[in-house]
Short mmCIF file of C-alpha atoms in Angstrom, two decimals:
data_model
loop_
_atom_site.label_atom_id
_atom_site.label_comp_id
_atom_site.label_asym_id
_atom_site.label_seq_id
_atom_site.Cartn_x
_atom_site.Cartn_y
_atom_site.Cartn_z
CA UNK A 1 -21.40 15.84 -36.81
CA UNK A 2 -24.40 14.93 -35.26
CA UNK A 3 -25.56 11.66 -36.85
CA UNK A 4 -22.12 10.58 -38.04
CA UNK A 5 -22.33 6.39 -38.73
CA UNK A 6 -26.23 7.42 -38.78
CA UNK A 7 -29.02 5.60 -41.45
CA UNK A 8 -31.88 7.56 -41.79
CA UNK A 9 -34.94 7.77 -43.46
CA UNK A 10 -36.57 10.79 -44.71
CA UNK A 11 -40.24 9.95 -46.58
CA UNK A 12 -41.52 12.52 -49.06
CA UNK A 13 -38.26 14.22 -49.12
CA UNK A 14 -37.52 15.15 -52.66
CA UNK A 15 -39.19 18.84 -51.60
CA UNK A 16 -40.17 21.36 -49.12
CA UNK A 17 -39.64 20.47 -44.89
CA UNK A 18 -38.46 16.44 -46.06
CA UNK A 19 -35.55 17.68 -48.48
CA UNK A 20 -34.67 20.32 -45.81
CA UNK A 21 -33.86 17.48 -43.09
CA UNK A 22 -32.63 14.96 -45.95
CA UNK A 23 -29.97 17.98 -46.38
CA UNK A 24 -29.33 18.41 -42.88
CA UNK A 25 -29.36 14.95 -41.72
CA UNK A 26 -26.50 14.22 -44.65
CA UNK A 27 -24.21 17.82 -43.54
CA UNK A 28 -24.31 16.26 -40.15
CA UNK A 29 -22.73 12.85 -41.59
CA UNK A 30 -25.67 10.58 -41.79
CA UNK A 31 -26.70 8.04 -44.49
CA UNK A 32 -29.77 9.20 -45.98
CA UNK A 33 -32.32 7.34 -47.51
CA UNK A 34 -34.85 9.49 -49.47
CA UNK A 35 -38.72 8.66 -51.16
CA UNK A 36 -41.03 10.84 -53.44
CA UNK A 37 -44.01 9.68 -54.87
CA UNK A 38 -43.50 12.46 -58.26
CA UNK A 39 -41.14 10.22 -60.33
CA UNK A 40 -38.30 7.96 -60.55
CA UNK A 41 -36.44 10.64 -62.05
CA UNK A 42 -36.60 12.88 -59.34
CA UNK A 43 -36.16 10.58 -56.69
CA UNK A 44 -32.75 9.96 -58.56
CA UNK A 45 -31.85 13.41 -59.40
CA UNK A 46 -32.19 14.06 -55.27
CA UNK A 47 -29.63 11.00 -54.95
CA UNK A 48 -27.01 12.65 -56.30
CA UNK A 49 -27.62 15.98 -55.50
CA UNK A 50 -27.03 14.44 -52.01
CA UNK A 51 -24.08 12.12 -52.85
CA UNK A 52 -22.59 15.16 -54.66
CA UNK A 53 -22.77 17.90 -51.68
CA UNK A 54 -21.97 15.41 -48.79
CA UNK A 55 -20.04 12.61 -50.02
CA UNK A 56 -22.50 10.43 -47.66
CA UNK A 57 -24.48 6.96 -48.59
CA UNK A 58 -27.75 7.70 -50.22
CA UNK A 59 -30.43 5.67 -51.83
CA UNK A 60 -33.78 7.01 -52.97
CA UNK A 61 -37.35 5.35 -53.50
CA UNK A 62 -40.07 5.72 -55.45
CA UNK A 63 -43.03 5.06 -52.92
CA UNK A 64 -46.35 5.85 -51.98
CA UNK A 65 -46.59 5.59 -48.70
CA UNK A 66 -50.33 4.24 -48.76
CA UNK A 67 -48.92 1.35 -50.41
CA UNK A 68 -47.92 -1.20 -47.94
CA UNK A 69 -45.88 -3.07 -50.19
CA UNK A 70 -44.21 -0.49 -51.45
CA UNK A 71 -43.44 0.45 -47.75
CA UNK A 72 -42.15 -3.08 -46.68
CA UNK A 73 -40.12 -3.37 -50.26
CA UNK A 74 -38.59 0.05 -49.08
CA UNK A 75 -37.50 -1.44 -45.68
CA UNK A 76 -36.12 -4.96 -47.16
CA UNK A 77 -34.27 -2.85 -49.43
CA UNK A 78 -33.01 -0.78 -46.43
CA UNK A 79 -32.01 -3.85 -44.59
CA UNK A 80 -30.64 -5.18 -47.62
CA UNK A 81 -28.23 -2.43 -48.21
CA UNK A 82 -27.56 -0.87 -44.49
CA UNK A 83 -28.60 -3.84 -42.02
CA UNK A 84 -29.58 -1.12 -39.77
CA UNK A 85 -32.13 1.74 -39.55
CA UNK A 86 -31.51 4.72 -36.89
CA UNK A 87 -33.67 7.43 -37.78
CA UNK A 88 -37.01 7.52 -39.49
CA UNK A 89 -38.72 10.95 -40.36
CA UNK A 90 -42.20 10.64 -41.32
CA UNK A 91 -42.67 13.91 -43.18
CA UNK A 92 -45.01 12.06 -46.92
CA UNK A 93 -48.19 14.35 -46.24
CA UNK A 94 -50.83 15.74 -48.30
CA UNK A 95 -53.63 18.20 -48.11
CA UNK A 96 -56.60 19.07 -49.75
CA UNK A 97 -58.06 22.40 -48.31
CA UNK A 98 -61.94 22.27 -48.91
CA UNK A 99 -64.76 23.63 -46.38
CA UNK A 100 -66.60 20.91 -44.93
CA UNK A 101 -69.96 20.14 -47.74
CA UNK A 102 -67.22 19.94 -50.40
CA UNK A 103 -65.19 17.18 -49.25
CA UNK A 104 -65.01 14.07 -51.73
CA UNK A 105 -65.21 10.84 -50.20
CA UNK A 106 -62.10 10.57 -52.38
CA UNK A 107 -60.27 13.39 -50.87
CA UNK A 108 -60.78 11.96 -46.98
CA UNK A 109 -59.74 8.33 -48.12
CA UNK A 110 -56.28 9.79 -50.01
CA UNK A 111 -55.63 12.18 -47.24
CA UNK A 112 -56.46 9.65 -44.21
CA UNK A 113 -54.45 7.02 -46.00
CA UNK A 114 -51.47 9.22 -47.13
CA UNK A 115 -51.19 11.11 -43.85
CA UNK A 116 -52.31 8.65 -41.15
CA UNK A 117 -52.02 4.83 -42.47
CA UNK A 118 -48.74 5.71 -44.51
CA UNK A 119 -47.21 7.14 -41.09
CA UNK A 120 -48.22 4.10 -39.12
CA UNK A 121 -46.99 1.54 -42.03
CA UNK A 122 -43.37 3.41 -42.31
CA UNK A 123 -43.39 3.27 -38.12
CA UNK A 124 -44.18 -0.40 -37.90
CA UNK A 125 -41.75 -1.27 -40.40
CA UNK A 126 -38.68 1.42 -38.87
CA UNK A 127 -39.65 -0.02 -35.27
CA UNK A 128 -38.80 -3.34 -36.27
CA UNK A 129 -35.17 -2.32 -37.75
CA UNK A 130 -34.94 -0.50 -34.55
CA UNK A 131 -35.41 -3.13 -32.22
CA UNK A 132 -32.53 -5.15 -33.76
CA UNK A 133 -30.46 -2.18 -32.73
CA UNK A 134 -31.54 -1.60 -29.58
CA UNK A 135 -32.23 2.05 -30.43
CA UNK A 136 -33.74 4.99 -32.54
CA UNK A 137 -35.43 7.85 -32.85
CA UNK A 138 -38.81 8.41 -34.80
CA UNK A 139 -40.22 11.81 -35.90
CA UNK A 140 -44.07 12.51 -37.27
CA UNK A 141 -44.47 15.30 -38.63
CA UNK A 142 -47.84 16.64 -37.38
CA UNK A 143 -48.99 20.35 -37.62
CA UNK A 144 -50.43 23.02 -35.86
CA UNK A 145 -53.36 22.34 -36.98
CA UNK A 146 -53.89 19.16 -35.51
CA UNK A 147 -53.31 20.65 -32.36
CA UNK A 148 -56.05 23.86 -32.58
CA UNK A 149 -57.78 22.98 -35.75
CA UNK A 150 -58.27 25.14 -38.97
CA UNK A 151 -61.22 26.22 -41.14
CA UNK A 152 -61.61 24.57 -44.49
CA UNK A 153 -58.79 22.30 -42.92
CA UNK A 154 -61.06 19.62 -41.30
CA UNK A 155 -59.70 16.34 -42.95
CA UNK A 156 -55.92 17.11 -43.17
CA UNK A 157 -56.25 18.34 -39.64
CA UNK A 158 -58.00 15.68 -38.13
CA UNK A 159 -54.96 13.73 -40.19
CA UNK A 160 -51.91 15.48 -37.87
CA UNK A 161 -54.10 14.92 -34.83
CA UNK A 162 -53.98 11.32 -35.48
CA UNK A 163 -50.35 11.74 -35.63
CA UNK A 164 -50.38 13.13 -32.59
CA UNK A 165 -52.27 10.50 -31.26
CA UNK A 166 -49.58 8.31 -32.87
CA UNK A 167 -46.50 9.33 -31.55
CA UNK A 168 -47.70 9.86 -27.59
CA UNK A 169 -48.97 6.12 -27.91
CA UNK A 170 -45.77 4.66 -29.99
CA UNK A 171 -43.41 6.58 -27.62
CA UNK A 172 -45.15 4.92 -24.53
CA UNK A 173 -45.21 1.50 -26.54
CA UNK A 174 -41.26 2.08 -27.65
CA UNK A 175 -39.25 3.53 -24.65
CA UNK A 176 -38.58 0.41 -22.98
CA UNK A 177 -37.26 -0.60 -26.36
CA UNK A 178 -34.84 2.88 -26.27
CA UNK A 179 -36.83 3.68 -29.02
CA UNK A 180 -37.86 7.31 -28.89
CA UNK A 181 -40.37 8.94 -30.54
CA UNK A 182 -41.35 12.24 -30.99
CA UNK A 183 -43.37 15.06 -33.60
CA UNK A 184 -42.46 18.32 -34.72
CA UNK A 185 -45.79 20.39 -35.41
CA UNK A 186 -44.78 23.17 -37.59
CA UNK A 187 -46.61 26.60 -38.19
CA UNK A 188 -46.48 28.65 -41.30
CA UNK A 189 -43.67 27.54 -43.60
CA UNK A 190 -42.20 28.67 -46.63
CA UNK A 191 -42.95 25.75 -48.87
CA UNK A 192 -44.23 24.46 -52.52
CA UNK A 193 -47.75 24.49 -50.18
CA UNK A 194 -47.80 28.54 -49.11
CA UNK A 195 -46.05 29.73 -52.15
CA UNK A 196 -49.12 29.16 -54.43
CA UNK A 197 -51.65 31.06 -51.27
CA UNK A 198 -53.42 34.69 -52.72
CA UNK A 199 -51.15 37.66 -51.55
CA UNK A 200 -53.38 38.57 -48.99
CA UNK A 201 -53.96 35.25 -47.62
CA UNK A 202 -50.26 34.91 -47.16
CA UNK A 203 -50.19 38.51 -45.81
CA UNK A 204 -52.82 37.53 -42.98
CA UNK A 205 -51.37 34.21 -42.18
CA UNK A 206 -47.98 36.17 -42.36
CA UNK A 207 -49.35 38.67 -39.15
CA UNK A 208 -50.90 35.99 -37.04
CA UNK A 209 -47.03 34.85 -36.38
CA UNK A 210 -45.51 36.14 -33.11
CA UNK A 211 -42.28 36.55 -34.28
CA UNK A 212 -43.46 38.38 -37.69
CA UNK A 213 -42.76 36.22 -40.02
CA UNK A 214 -43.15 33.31 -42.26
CA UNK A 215 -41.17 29.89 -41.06
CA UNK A 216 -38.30 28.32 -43.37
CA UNK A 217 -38.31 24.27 -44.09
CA UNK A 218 -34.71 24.71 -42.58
CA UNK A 219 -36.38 25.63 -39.03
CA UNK A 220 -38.17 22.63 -39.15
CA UNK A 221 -35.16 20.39 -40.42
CA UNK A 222 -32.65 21.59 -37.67
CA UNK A 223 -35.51 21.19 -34.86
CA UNK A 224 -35.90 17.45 -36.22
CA UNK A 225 -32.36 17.32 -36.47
CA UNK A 226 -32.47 17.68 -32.59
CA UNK A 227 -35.38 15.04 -32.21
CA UNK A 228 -33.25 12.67 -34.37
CA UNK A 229 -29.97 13.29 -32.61
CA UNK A 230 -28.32 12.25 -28.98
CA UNK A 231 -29.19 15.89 -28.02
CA UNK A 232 -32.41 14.97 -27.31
CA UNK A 233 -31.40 11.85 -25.30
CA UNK A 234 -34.04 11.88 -22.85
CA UNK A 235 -36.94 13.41 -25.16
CA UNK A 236 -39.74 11.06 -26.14
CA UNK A 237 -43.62 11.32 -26.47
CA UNK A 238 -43.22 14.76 -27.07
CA UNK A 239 -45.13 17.62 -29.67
CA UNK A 240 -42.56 20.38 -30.59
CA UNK A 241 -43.99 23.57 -32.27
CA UNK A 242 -42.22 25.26 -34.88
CA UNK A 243 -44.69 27.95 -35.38
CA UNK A 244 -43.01 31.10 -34.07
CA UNK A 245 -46.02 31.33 -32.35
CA UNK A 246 -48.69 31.02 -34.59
CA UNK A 247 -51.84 32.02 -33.40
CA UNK A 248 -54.93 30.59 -35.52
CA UNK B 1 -26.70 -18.01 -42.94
CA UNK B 2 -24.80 -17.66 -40.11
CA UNK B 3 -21.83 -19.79 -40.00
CA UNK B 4 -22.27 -21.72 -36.93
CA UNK B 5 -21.91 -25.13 -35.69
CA UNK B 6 -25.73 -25.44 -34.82
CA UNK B 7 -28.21 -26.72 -37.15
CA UNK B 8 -30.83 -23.65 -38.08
CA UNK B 9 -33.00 -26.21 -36.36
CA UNK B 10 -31.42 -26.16 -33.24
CA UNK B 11 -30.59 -22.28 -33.31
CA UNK B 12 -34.42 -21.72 -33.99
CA UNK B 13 -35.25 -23.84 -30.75
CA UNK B 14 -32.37 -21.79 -29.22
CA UNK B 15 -33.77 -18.39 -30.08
CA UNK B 16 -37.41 -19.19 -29.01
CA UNK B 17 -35.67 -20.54 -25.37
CA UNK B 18 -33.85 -17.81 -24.70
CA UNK B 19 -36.63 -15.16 -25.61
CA UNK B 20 -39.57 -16.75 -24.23
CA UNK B 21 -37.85 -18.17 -21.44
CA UNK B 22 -38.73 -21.99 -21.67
CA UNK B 23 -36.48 -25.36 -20.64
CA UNK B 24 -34.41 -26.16 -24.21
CA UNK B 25 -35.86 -29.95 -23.20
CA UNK B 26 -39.47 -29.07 -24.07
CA UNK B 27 -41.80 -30.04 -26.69
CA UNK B 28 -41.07 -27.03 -29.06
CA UNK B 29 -43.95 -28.57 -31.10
CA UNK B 30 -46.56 -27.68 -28.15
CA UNK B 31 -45.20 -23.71 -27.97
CA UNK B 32 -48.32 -21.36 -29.02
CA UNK B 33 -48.48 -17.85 -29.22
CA UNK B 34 -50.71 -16.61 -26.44
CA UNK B 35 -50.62 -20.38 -24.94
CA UNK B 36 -47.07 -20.55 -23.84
CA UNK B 37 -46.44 -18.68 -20.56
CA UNK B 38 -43.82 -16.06 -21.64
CA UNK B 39 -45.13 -15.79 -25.41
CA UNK B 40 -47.30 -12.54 -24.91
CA UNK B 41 -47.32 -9.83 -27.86
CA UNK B 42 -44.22 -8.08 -26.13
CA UNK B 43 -42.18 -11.50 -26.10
CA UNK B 44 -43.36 -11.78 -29.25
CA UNK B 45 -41.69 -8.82 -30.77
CA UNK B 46 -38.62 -9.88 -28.69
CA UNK B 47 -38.97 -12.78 -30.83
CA UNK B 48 -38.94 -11.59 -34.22
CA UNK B 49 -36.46 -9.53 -33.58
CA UNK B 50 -34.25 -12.29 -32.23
CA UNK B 51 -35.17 -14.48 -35.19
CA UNK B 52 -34.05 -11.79 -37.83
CA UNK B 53 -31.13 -11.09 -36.39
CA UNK B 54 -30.33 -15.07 -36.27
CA UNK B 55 -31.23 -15.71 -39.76
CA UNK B 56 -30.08 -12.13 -40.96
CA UNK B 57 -33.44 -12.19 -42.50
CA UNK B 58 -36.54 -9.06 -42.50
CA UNK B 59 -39.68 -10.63 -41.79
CA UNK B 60 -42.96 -8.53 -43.07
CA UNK B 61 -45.89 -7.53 -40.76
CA UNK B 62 -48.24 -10.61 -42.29
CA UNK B 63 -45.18 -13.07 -41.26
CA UNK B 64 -45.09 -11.50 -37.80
CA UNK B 65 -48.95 -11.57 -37.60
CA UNK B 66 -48.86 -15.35 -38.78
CA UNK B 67 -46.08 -16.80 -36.61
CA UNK B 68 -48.68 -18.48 -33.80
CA UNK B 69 -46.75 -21.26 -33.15
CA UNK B 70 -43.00 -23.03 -33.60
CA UNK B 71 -43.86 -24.69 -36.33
CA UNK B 72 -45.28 -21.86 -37.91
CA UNK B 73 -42.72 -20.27 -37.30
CA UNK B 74 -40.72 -23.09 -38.92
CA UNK B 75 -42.83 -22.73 -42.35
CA UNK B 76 -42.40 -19.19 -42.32
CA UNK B 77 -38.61 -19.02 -41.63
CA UNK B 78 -38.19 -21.62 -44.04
CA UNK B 79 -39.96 -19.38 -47.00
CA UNK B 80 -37.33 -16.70 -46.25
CA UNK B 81 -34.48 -19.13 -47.26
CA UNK B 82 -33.48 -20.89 -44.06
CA UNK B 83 -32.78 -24.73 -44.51
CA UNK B 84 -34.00 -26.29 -41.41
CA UNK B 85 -32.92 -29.73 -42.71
CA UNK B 86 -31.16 -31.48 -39.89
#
């Protein structure tokens, strides 16, 4: 049990890499707290679904993290109910693939403010919970892409660069406070996202991975299970590929 | 609120002593963020933090931008529910 007596926070986790690690965090004993931005309903239907499989505390939200008051209700709530925050995973992302002369202004604003400003808001609020404590462990959840770029990816990938911009500053800002933080930067993933690709676009992202083939959210959950956990103790500021090495 | 046998007045002056460092004697009225030697933005978040966990309250980000000063700090504690009556 590694996050036994453990609150965490998993945003956008009703699906895909954030319902992976919602999953994992609660098998390893940890309160989980869990937000979508789809609907109430499903939020709900993931609360039990958790409470059901592993017996653990679980509350869900219904947030966008753009919102900031949505984001600081979701943390006074938090406090309300647990007094303590250990873990937060920023994993709410979006993306909107479109080569560069088609971007809407509205596109970059939703993805800038989704990706980047939603990340920072859920960090300030987590830091502050953390503090109190005296301890915890933050993971972004960046991309390979915002470490080597992708066509017709511009505006989501400049997004996970600024989270990896994020996290190295944060971390330096945090570890006096024994507050670590990290990012996971995952490859090609098995998700709602690739499922929907053509065949032979999956086919060709498929044989650009090293290891052969397509990743699974649960990769990426047990390697931010390890960020999140005392086994990475000494680990902050750091950008972990899950990519089974991805070449793009 | 915490049951103690110090006013929330006196644990507020108590909080901001210990944190930033200053005699429990002084002129808490006088204390201003970035004016007072020991209140720098990392004494500050030492601060907050202190605070909440005296008052058991959550402050939001506009309430930790605002607090510039004891007795803003005062006003601001106050509008989470802490009677500073004496």
């Amino acid at each position: 049990m590694l996050l036994k007596g453990k609150v965490t926070f998993v945003t956008g986790s009703t699906r895909g890499i954030g319902w992976a690690t919602a999953r994992t965090f609660a098998s390893q004993g940890a309160a989980v707290i869990l937000s979508g931005v789809t609907s109430q309903e499903r939020v709900d239907q993931r609360v039990a679904e958790i409470g059901k499989e592993f017996g653990v505390p679980c509350i869900g939200f219904l947030c966008d993290v753009s919102n900031p008051a949505c984001v600081r209700s979701s943390y006074a709530d938090i406090f309300k109910k647990f007094k303590r925050l250990d873990v937060l995973v920023n994993n709410a992302g979006i993306v909107q693939d479109a080569l560069l002369g088609m971007i809407s202004e509205a596109s970059i604003r939703r993805q800038i403010e989704v990706n980047i400003m939603g990340a920072i808001f859920n960090l300030q609020e987590a830091a502050r919970l953390m503090l109190r404590n005296g301890a915890g462990s933050i993971i972004n959840v960046s991309s390979i892409v915002g470490r080597v770029g992708n066509a017709g990816e511009t505006v989501y990938s400049a997004s996970k660069a600024a989270l990896i911009g994020l996290t190295y500053s944060a971390a330096k800002e945090l570890a006096p406070k024994n507050i670590r933080v990290n990012a996971v930067a995952p490859g090609f993933i098995d998700t709602d996202l690739t499922k929907v690709l053509p065949k032979d676009a999956y086919a060709n992202w498929t044989q650009r991975v090293g290891l052969g083939r397509i990743g699974t959210a649960q990769e990426v959950a047990n390697t931010i299970l390890f960020l999140a956990s005392d086994q990475s103790s000494h680990i902050s500021g750091q950008i972990v590929g899950v990519d089974g090495c991805l070449v793009i | 609120m915490p049951a103690n046998t110090m006013s929330n007045l006196d644990l507020l002056k108590s909080t901001f002593a210990d944190v930033i460092g200053i005699n429990p004697a002084s002129d808490f009225n006088d204390l201003v963020y970035g004016n007072t030697v020991g209140w720098d933005s990392v004494a500050h978040m030492a601060l907050i933090a202190a605070i909440e966990g005296a008052f058991d309250i959550m402050l939001p980000t506009d309430d930790v931008i605002d607090m510039s000063s004891f007795s803003k700090a005062k006003e601001i504690v106050a509008k989470h529910g802490v009677s500073l009556a004496a």
